[in-house]
Amino acid sequence: AFGDGSVYLEREIVPARHIEVQLLADQQGHVVALGERDCSLQRRHQKLVEEAPAPGLTSEQRRHLHGLAVRLGEAASLRNAATCEFLHDPEGNFWFLEVNTRLQVEHGVTELVAGVDIVREQFRIAAGRSLSAEVVAAGERASTPSSHAIEVRIAAEDPARAFAPTPGRVGRWAMPSGPGVRVDTHIEAGERVPSEYDNLIAKLMVHAHDRDAAIDRLRRALDETEIGGVQTTLPFHRFVARSEAFRAGVLSTGWVDRHWDGDAARAEALRKALLAVGLAAIVDEPVVAGHGGTTAGDGRATPPPAPNGWRRGGRGQGADRWPT
């Protein structure tokens, strides 16, 4: 097509972890790595879960990785926030992917661990100021992080149907809160998730002293989250937060395909929902005359309560979609 028969060949890394480094660089030429994030849990090469720092790396590996990213930033004369992305192979090697010279969706987990407001630093850089002392200090301790943060991307997608988009109007909307919990969102109850744009509706982040504590906090925060009206990725994220494979830190870009069975998860959720509906219907059934009716003071029997068919019908229809 272009009069050139040459082929560009890339190395295939299997299994691979997707690990990226957060950079900040000012107009004076200073480039600092604030730490790395593991973004291996993906569907269709799009990130679902991100965490900082990347589990399982040694301080030496982190220093090496951060150094690679800083050298790339310096060679490109970077003057902004940027993310330098790598694949990590089973032998411990890092292979360069790309550099995104902008703020990333997952920048919040780095902010929580590094203690730096990356957006504020971008304004400082744009104004021609040097990187702040907080950024320099965060870069110096980036190879020995003392806390852990995890982010899940809550999107209007059905994880049981290959994460197909599910636009619609949001009903109930209740986000978690408390120590170590951060939610970045633009949605409120009653607003519509359009089909024309990205269906990311919220970023739920947790921060704790170590990874196990962060996973426990994530599990609690996800259980407190309620979204109605549209199907979301909440069932998948709750599965991840309870997964022993995820807690063990054995991650790769193929993790979702190997561990997540959307059909089975949805079937189990529907089984529990139908059981709840059935139990509720039994409670709503009227008592049979002569078997549980009441007697007035004058000896007359009172009629049993009328069946609430509308309530039972509504519950039955609600059980037909995945409970969120």
mmCIF file of C-alpha atoms in Angstrom:
data_model
loop_
_atom_site.group_PDB
_atom_site.id
_atom_site.type_symbol
_atom_site.label_atom_id
_atom_site.label_comp_id
_atom_site.label_asym_id
_atom_site.label_seq_id
_atom_site.Cartn_x
_atom_site.Cartn_y
_atom_site.Cartn_z
ATOM 1 C CA ALA A 1 0.000 0.000 0.000
ATOM 2 C CA PHE A 2 2.872 2.400 0.750
ATOM 3 C CA GLY A 3 5.566 1.015 -1.531
ATOM 4 C CA ASP A 4 7.512 -0.298 1.443
ATOM 5 C CA GLY A 5 7.650 -4.009 2.199
ATOM 6 C CA SER A 6 9.504 -3.739 5.513
ATOM 7 C CA VAL A 7 7.890 -5.209 8.619
ATOM 8 C CA TYR A 8 8.123 -3.925 12.177
ATOM 9 C CA LEU A 9 8.511 -6.887 14.522
ATOM 10 C CA GLU A 10 7.662 -6.686 18.240
ATOM 11 C CA ARG A 11 8.634 -9.152 20.948
ATOM 12 C CA GLU A 12 5.714 -11.070 22.466
ATOM 13 C CA ILE A 13 5.769 -11.219 26.269
ATOM 14 C CA VAL A 14 3.665 -14.068 27.735
ATOM 15 C CA PRO A 15 2.676 -13.871 30.498
ATOM 16 C CA ALA A 16 3.173 -10.138 30.907
ATOM 17 C CA ARG A 17 2.453 -7.585 33.581
ATOM 18 C CA HIS A 18 1.597 -4.028 32.585
ATOM 19 C CA ILE A 19 3.582 -1.670 34.836
ATOM 20 C CA GLU A 20 3.869 2.077 34.296
ATOM 21 C CA VAL A 21 5.824 4.901 35.901
ATOM 22 C CA GLN A 22 4.399 8.313 36.781
ATOM 23 C CA LEU A 23 6.689 11.151 35.696
ATOM 24 C CA LEU A 24 6.670 14.885 36.374
ATOM 25 C CA ALA A 25 9.045 17.226 34.528
ATOM 26 C CA ASP A 26 9.418 20.988 34.710
ATOM 27 C CA GLN A 27 10.649 23.541 32.181
ATOM 28 C CA GLN A 28 14.060 23.643 33.868
ATOM 29 C CA GLY A 29 14.720 20.062 32.744
ATOM 30 C CA HIS A 30 14.144 18.268 36.056
ATOM 31 C CA VAL A 31 12.403 14.869 35.641
ATOM 32 C CA VAL A 32 11.129 12.952 38.676
ATOM 33 C CA ALA A 33 9.537 9.494 38.924
ATOM 34 C CA LEU A 34 6.823 9.467 41.588
ATOM 35 C CA GLY A 35 6.522 5.669 41.564
ATOM 36 C CA GLU A 36 4.980 2.909 39.516
ATOM 37 C CA ARG A 37 1.511 1.413 39.064
ATOM 38 C CA ASP A 38 0.451 -2.111 38.123
ATOM 39 C CA CYS A 39 -2.368 -2.022 35.553
ATOM 40 C CA SER A 40 -2.354 -5.683 34.517
ATOM 41 C CA LEU A 41 -6.060 -6.436 35.083
ATOM 42 C CA GLN A 42 -7.545 -5.514 31.710
ATOM 43 C CA ARG A 43 -10.259 -6.401 29.226
ATOM 44 C CA ARG A 44 -9.664 -5.767 25.524
ATOM 45 C CA HIS A 45 -6.386 -4.050 26.513
ATOM 46 C CA GLN A 46 -8.341 -1.512 28.599
ATOM 47 C CA LYS A 47 -7.506 -1.197 32.291
ATOM 48 C CA LEU A 48 -10.006 -2.276 34.955
ATOM 49 C CA VAL A 49 -7.944 -2.224 38.163
ATOM 50 C CA GLU A 50 -4.803 -0.238 38.974
ATOM 51 C CA GLU A 51 -2.639 -0.238 42.082
ATOM 52 C CA ALA A 52 0.444 1.464 43.426
ATOM 53 C CA PRO A 53 3.064 0.345 44.071
ATOM 54 C CA ALA A 54 3.302 -2.688 41.783
ATOM 55 C CA PRO A 55 3.208 -5.778 44.041
ATOM 56 C CA GLY A 56 6.214 -8.060 44.230
ATOM 57 C CA LEU A 57 8.940 -5.676 43.024
ATOM 58 C CA THR A 58 12.083 -5.173 45.060
ATOM 59 C CA SER A 59 13.529 -1.745 45.823
ATOM 60 C CA GLU A 60 16.334 -2.456 43.345
ATOM 61 C CA GLN A 61 13.828 -3.307 40.603
ATOM 62 C CA ARG A 62 11.897 -0.144 41.342
ATOM 63 C CA ARG A 63 15.001 2.033 41.185
ATOM 64 C CA HIS A 64 15.972 0.426 37.871
ATOM 65 C CA LEU A 65 12.482 0.879 36.414
ATOM 66 C CA HIS A 66 12.171 4.487 37.597
ATOM 67 C CA GLY A 67 15.602 5.222 36.152
ATOM 68 C CA LEU A 68 14.561 3.877 32.747
ATOM 69 C CA ALA A 69 11.484 6.113 32.760
ATOM 70 C CA VAL A 70 13.433 9.209 33.822
ATOM 71 C CA ARG A 71 15.986 8.645 31.050
ATOM 72 C CA LEU A 72 13.164 8.448 28.510
ATOM 73 C CA GLY A 73 11.621 11.647 29.849
ATOM 74 C CA GLU A 74 14.944 13.461 29.679
ATOM 75 C CA ALA A 75 15.647 12.214 26.138
ATOM 76 C CA ALA A 76 12.248 13.474 24.985
ATOM 77 C CA SER A 77 12.621 16.854 26.764
ATOM 78 C CA LEU A 78 9.434 16.180 28.714
ATOM 79 C CA ARG A 79 7.769 19.229 30.289
ATOM 80 C CA ASN A 80 4.557 17.919 31.858
ATOM 81 C CA ALA A 81 3.031 14.995 33.707
ATOM 82 C CA ALA A 82 3.499 11.773 31.776
ATOM 83 C CA THR A 83 3.247 8.012 32.137
ATOM 84 C CA CYS A 84 5.971 5.737 30.815
ATOM 85 C CA GLU A 85 4.533 2.261 30.246
ATOM 86 C CA PHE A 86 6.340 -1.086 30.236
ATOM 87 C CA LEU A 87 5.670 -4.807 30.044
ATOM 88 C CA HIS A 88 7.303 -6.896 32.761
ATOM 89 C CA ASP A 89 8.249 -10.469 31.808
ATOM 90 C CA PRO A 90 8.585 -13.530 34.089
ATOM 91 C CA GLU A 91 12.390 -13.141 34.067
ATOM 92 C CA GLY A 92 12.127 -9.683 35.590
ATOM 93 C CA ASN A 93 12.900 -7.651 32.461
ATOM 94 C CA PHE A 94 11.075 -4.444 31.567
ATOM 95 C CA TRP A 95 10.112 -3.818 27.931
ATOM 96 C CA PHE A 96 9.126 -0.341 26.766
ATOM 97 C CA LEU A 97 5.600 0.191 25.415
ATOM 98 C CA GLU A 98 4.828 3.907 25.108
ATOM 99 C CA VAL A 99 4.727 7.276 26.829
ATOM 100 C CA ASN A 100 1.439 9.094 27.454
ATOM 101 C CA THR A 101 2.220 12.793 27.917
ATOM 102 C CA ARG A 102 -0.911 13.622 29.874
ATOM 103 C CA LEU A 103 -2.763 12.892 33.079
ATOM 104 C CA GLN A 104 -4.013 9.282 33.270
ATOM 105 C CA VAL A 105 -7.257 7.964 34.734
ATOM 106 C CA GLU A 106 -5.301 6.087 37.396
ATOM 107 C CA HIS A 107 -3.150 9.012 38.575
ATOM 108 C CA GLY A 108 -5.087 9.080 41.852
ATOM 109 C CA VAL A 109 -3.455 5.952 43.277
ATOM 110 C CA THR A 110 -0.032 7.539 42.795
ATOM 111 C CA GLU A 111 -1.260 10.719 44.493
ATOM 112 C CA LEU A 112 -2.444 8.696 47.491
ATOM 113 C CA VAL A 113 0.861 6.837 47.910
ATOM 114 C CA ALA A 114 3.212 9.710 47.021
ATOM 115 C CA GLY A 115 1.293 12.411 48.880
ATOM 116 C CA VAL A 116 1.453 14.736 45.859
ATOM 117 C CA ASP A 117 -1.298 16.593 43.993
ATOM 118 C CA ILE A 118 -0.275 15.869 40.397
ATOM 119 C CA VAL A 119 -2.801 18.288 38.870
ATOM 120 C CA ARG A 120 -1.494 21.128 41.053
ATOM 121 C CA GLU A 121 2.031 20.333 39.878
ATOM 122 C CA GLN A 122 0.874 20.516 36.261
ATOM 123 C CA PHE A 123 -0.297 24.069 36.869
ATOM 124 C CA ARG A 124 3.063 24.920 38.433
ATOM 125 C CA ILE A 125 4.901 23.461 35.439
ATOM 126 C CA ALA A 126 2.689 25.400 33.005
ATOM 127 C CA ALA A 127 3.474 28.586 34.936
ATOM 128 C CA GLY A 128 7.204 27.971 34.474
ATOM 129 C CA ARG A 129 7.929 27.067 38.089
ATOM 130 C CA SER A 130 10.272 24.309 39.209
ATOM 131 C CA LEU A 131 8.977 21.062 40.652
ATOM 132 C CA SER A 132 7.944 21.525 44.260
ATOM 133 C CA ALA A 133 9.943 20.242 47.201
ATOM 134 C CA GLU A 134 7.138 17.735 47.854
ATOM 135 C CA VAL A 135 7.637 16.198 44.408
ATOM 136 C CA VAL A 136 11.406 15.976 44.823
ATOM 137 C CA ALA A 137 11.007 14.298 48.231
ATOM 138 C CA ALA A 138 8.386 11.893 46.866
ATOM 139 C CA GLY A 139 10.731 10.922 44.048
ATOM 140 C CA GLU A 140 13.548 10.185 46.500
ATOM 141 C CA ARG A 141 11.402 7.736 48.493
ATOM 142 C CA ALA A 142 9.526 6.235 45.517
ATOM 143 C CA SER A 143 11.593 3.023 45.498
ATOM 144 C CA THR A 144 10.654 2.277 49.130
ATOM 145 C CA PRO A 145 6.898 2.998 49.350
ATOM 146 C CA SER A 146 5.292 2.853 52.786
ATOM 147 C CA SER A 147 1.616 2.465 51.804
ATOM 148 C CA HIS A 148 -0.601 0.964 49.117
ATOM 149 C CA ALA A 149 -3.513 2.221 47.004
ATOM 150 C CA ILE A 150 -5.917 0.432 44.653
ATOM 151 C CA GLU A 151 -8.339 1.886 42.111
ATOM 152 C CA VAL A 152 -11.236 0.168 40.349
ATOM 153 C CA ARG A 153 -12.906 1.719 37.329
ATOM 154 C CA ILE A 154 -16.683 1.503 37.724
ATOM 155 C CA ALA A 155 -18.146 1.614 34.226
ATOM 156 C CA ALA A 156 -21.610 1.149 32.737
ATOM 157 C CA GLU A 157 -20.771 -2.268 31.305
ATOM 158 C CA ASP A 158 -22.089 -5.794 31.776
ATOM 159 C CA PRO A 159 -19.212 -8.027 32.917
ATOM 160 C CA ALA A 160 -21.314 -11.119 32.195
ATOM 161 C CA ARG A 161 -21.561 -10.196 28.515
ATOM 162 C CA ALA A 162 -17.924 -9.521 27.669
ATOM 163 C CA PHE A 163 -18.150 -6.055 29.301
ATOM 164 C CA ALA A 164 -20.654 -4.807 26.716
ATOM 165 C CA PRO A 165 -21.691 -1.144 27.238
ATOM 166 C CA THR A 166 -24.962 -0.586 29.120
ATOM 167 C CA PRO A 167 -26.021 3.040 28.676
ATOM 168 C CA GLY A 168 -29.108 4.288 30.472
ATOM 169 C CA ARG A 169 -30.390 6.436 33.306
ATOM 170 C CA VAL A 170 -28.877 5.995 36.750
ATOM 171 C CA GLY A 171 -31.339 5.211 39.531
ATOM 172 C CA ARG A 172 -30.022 4.747 43.039
ATOM 173 C CA TRP A 173 -26.544 6.173 43.574
ATOM 174 C CA ALA A 174 -24.758 5.615 46.892
ATOM 175 C CA MET A 175 -20.974 5.894 47.079
ATOM 176 C CA PRO A 176 -18.803 4.669 49.986
ATOM 177 C CA SER A 177 -16.884 6.932 52.329
ATOM 178 C CA GLY A 178 -14.686 6.815 55.396
ATOM 179 C CA PRO A 179 -10.951 6.807 56.123
ATOM 180 C CA GLY A 180 -8.797 5.799 53.181
ATOM 181 C CA VAL A 181 -11.630 5.927 50.631
ATOM 182 C CA ARG A 182 -11.690 8.316 47.667
ATOM 183 C CA VAL A 183 -14.311 8.518 44.905
ATOM 184 C CA ASP A 184 -13.830 10.600 41.760
ATOM 185 C CA THR A 185 -17.064 10.869 39.766
ATOM 186 C CA HIS A 186 -19.344 13.178 37.819
ATOM 187 C CA ILE A 187 -22.572 11.159 38.135
ATOM 188 C CA GLU A 188 -25.590 11.681 40.371
ATOM 189 C CA ALA A 189 -28.865 9.818 40.709
ATOM 190 C CA GLY A 190 -31.162 10.552 37.774
ATOM 191 C CA GLU A 191 -28.412 11.378 35.278
ATOM 192 C CA ARG A 192 -28.032 9.500 32.018
ATOM 193 C CA VAL A 193 -25.004 7.491 30.907
ATOM 194 C CA PRO A 194 -24.885 8.205 27.149
ATOM 195 C CA SER A 195 -23.942 5.722 24.477
ATOM 196 C CA GLU A 196 -21.881 8.298 22.571
ATOM 197 C CA TYR A 197 -19.042 8.689 25.076
ATOM 198 C CA ASP A 198 -16.800 6.718 27.417
ATOM 199 C CA ASN A 199 -18.937 4.812 29.929
ATOM 200 C CA LEU A 200 -16.625 5.285 32.927
ATOM 201 C CA ILE A 201 -18.873 6.648 35.684
ATOM 202 C CA ALA A 202 -16.707 6.538 38.811
ATOM 203 C CA LYS A 203 -13.223 5.793 40.090
ATOM 204 C CA LEU A 204 -13.213 4.158 43.514
ATOM 205 C CA MET A 205 -9.848 4.313 45.291
ATOM 206 C CA VAL A 206 -8.699 2.986 48.649
ATOM 207 C CA HIS A 207 -5.493 3.677 50.561
ATOM 208 C CA ALA A 208 -3.999 1.724 53.468
ATOM 209 C CA HIS A 209 -0.673 0.927 55.151
ATOM 210 C CA ASP A 210 -0.116 -2.223 53.070
ATOM 211 C CA ARG A 211 -1.657 -4.186 50.187
ATOM 212 C CA ASP A 212 -3.637 -6.659 52.297
ATOM 213 C CA ALA A 213 -5.231 -3.840 54.260
ATOM 214 C CA ALA A 214 -6.000 -1.979 51.033
ATOM 215 C CA ILE A 215 -7.746 -5.061 49.590
ATOM 216 C CA ASP A 216 -9.801 -5.437 52.786
ATOM 217 C CA ARG A 217 -10.770 -1.776 52.600
ATOM 218 C CA LEU A 218 -11.644 -2.132 48.903
ATOM 219 C CA ARG A 219 -13.902 -5.084 49.671
ATOM 220 C CA ARG A 220 -15.759 -3.114 52.323
ATOM 221 C CA ALA A 221 -16.075 -0.019 50.115
ATOM 222 C CA LEU A 222 -17.434 -2.041 47.177
ATOM 223 C CA ASP A 223 -20.021 -3.684 49.428
ATOM 224 C CA GLU A 224 -21.196 -0.211 50.452
ATOM 225 C CA THR A 225 -21.538 0.959 46.841
ATOM 226 C CA GLU A 226 -25.038 0.917 45.345
ATOM 227 C CA ILE A 227 -25.861 1.799 41.729
ATOM 228 C CA GLY A 228 -29.271 1.216 40.198
ATOM 229 C CA GLY A 229 -30.819 1.712 36.785
ATOM 230 C CA VAL A 230 -27.818 0.567 34.724
ATOM 231 C CA GLN A 231 -25.672 -2.523 34.878
ATOM 232 C CA THR A 232 -22.117 -1.750 36.004
ATOM 233 C CA THR A 233 -18.815 -3.532 36.550
ATOM 234 C CA LEU A 234 -19.423 -3.736 40.322
ATOM 235 C CA PRO A 235 -19.912 -7.551 40.303
ATOM 236 C CA PHE A 236 -16.530 -8.010 38.654
ATOM 237 C CA HIS A 237 -14.768 -5.693 41.085
ATOM 238 C CA ARG A 238 -16.350 -7.454 44.068
ATOM 239 C CA PHE A 239 -15.091 -10.727 42.633
ATOM 240 C CA VAL A 240 -11.564 -9.318 42.335
ATOM 241 C CA ALA A 241 -11.599 -7.987 45.901
ATOM 242 C CA ARG A 242 -12.474 -11.496 47.161
ATOM 243 C CA SER A 243 -10.106 -13.374 44.856
ATOM 244 C CA GLU A 244 -7.225 -15.206 46.522
ATOM 245 C CA ALA A 245 -5.355 -15.114 43.203
ATOM 246 C CA PHE A 246 -5.526 -11.318 43.210
ATOM 247 C CA ARG A 247 -4.504 -11.114 46.862
ATOM 248 C CA ALA A 248 -1.515 -13.357 46.116
ATOM 249 C CA GLY A 249 -0.321 -10.756 43.594
ATOM 250 C CA VAL A 250 0.002 -13.268 40.739
ATOM 251 C CA LEU A 251 -0.998 -10.790 38.048
ATOM 252 C CA SER A 252 -0.796 -10.612 34.264
ATOM 253 C CA THR A 253 -2.648 -9.044 31.344
ATOM 254 C CA GLY A 254 -4.382 -12.426 30.898
ATOM 255 C CA TRP A 255 -5.684 -12.543 34.488
ATOM 256 C CA VAL A 256 -9.276 -11.612 33.631
ATOM 257 C CA ASP A 257 -9.577 -14.264 30.903
ATOM 258 C CA ARG A 258 -8.218 -16.954 33.219
ATOM 259 C CA HIS A 259 -10.114 -16.123 36.410
ATOM 260 C CA TRP A 260 -13.353 -14.358 35.508
ATOM 261 C CA ASP A 261 -16.347 -16.424 34.323
ATOM 262 C CA GLY A 262 -19.086 -13.885 33.746
ATOM 263 C CA ASP A 263 -21.795 -16.409 32.913
ATOM 264 C CA ALA A 264 -21.177 -18.441 36.064
ATOM 265 C CA ALA A 265 -20.983 -15.350 38.260
ATOM 266 C CA ARG A 266 -24.233 -13.986 36.863
ATOM 267 C CA ALA A 267 -25.985 -17.336 37.278
ATOM 268 C CA GLU A 268 -24.974 -17.472 40.934
ATOM 269 C CA ALA A 269 -26.109 -13.882 41.502
ATOM 270 C CA LEU A 270 -29.473 -14.608 39.887
ATOM 271 C CA ARG A 271 -29.893 -17.782 41.936
ATOM 272 C CA LYS A 272 -29.458 -15.791 45.137
ATOM 273 C CA ALA A 273 -31.745 -13.014 43.882
ATOM 274 C CA LEU A 274 -34.516 -15.470 42.950
ATOM 275 C CA LEU A 275 -34.165 -17.134 46.344
ATOM 276 C CA ALA A 276 -34.592 -13.735 48.004
ATOM 277 C CA VAL A 277 -37.645 -13.013 45.845
ATOM 278 C CA GLY A 278 -39.143 -16.381 46.687
ATOM 279 C CA LEU A 279 -38.672 -15.852 50.398
ATOM 280 C CA ALA A 280 -40.172 -12.381 50.158
ATOM 281 C CA ALA A 281 -43.151 -13.763 48.244
ATOM 282 C CA ILE A 282 -43.769 -16.318 50.989
ATOM 283 C CA VAL A 283 -43.755 -13.556 53.581
ATOM 284 C CA ASP A 284 -46.231 -11.547 51.481
ATOM 285 C CA GLU A 285 -48.659 -14.471 50.960
ATOM 286 C CA PRO A 286 -51.974 -14.002 52.787
ATOM 287 C CA VAL A 287 -52.845 -16.426 55.556
ATOM 288 C CA VAL A 288 -55.626 -18.885 54.772
ATOM 289 C CA ALA A 289 -58.906 -18.245 56.563
ATOM 290 C CA GLY A 290 -59.032 -20.338 59.692
ATOM 291 C CA HIS A 291 -55.248 -20.794 59.691
ATOM 292 C CA GLY A 292 -53.658 -17.756 61.246
ATOM 293 C CA GLY A 293 -56.505 -15.181 61.022
ATOM 294 C CA THR A 294 -57.237 -12.929 63.972
ATOM 295 C CA THR A 295 -60.345 -12.610 66.126
ATOM 296 C CA ALA A 296 -61.847 -9.314 67.131
ATOM 297 C CA GLY A 297 -62.972 -8.594 70.676
ATOM 298 C CA ASP A 298 -66.585 -9.454 69.788
ATOM 299 C CA GLY A 299 -65.590 -12.864 68.485
ATOM 300 C CA ARG A 300 -65.802 -12.024 64.770
ATOM 301 C CA ALA A 301 -62.972 -13.272 62.569
ATOM 302 C CA THR A 302 -61.037 -10.618 60.647
ATOM 303 C CA PRO A 303 -60.234 -11.316 56.950
ATOM 304 C CA PRO A 304 -56.650 -12.213 56.002
ATOM 305 C CA PRO A 305 -54.544 -9.524 54.280
ATOM 306 C CA ALA A 306 -54.946 -9.249 50.519
ATOM 307 C CA PRO A 307 -52.083 -10.615 48.394
ATOM 308 C CA ASN A 308 -49.638 -7.989 47.265
ATOM 309 C CA GLY A 309 -49.223 -9.152 43.667
ATOM 310 C CA TRP A 310 -47.741 -5.826 42.555
ATOM 311 C CA ARG A 311 -44.889 -6.147 45.056
ATOM 312 C CA ARG A 312 -44.144 -9.759 44.152
ATOM 313 C CA GLY A 313 -44.273 -8.958 40.434
ATOM 314 C CA GLY A 314 -41.835 -6.115 40.853
ATOM 315 C CA ARG A 315 -39.419 -8.283 42.779
ATOM 316 C CA GLY A 316 -39.629 -10.986 40.149
ATOM 317 C CA GLN A 317 -38.798 -8.546 37.364
ATOM 318 C CA GLY A 318 -35.952 -7.076 39.412
ATOM 319 C CA ALA A 319 -34.386 -10.506 39.841
ATOM 320 C CA ASP A 320 -34.188 -10.909 36.077
ATOM 321 C CA ARG A 321 -31.244 -8.480 35.860
ATOM 322 C CA TRP A 322 -27.979 -8.779 37.664
ATOM 323 C CA PRO A 323 -28.297 -7.236 41.155
ATOM 324 C CA THR A 324 -25.917 -4.332 41.590
#
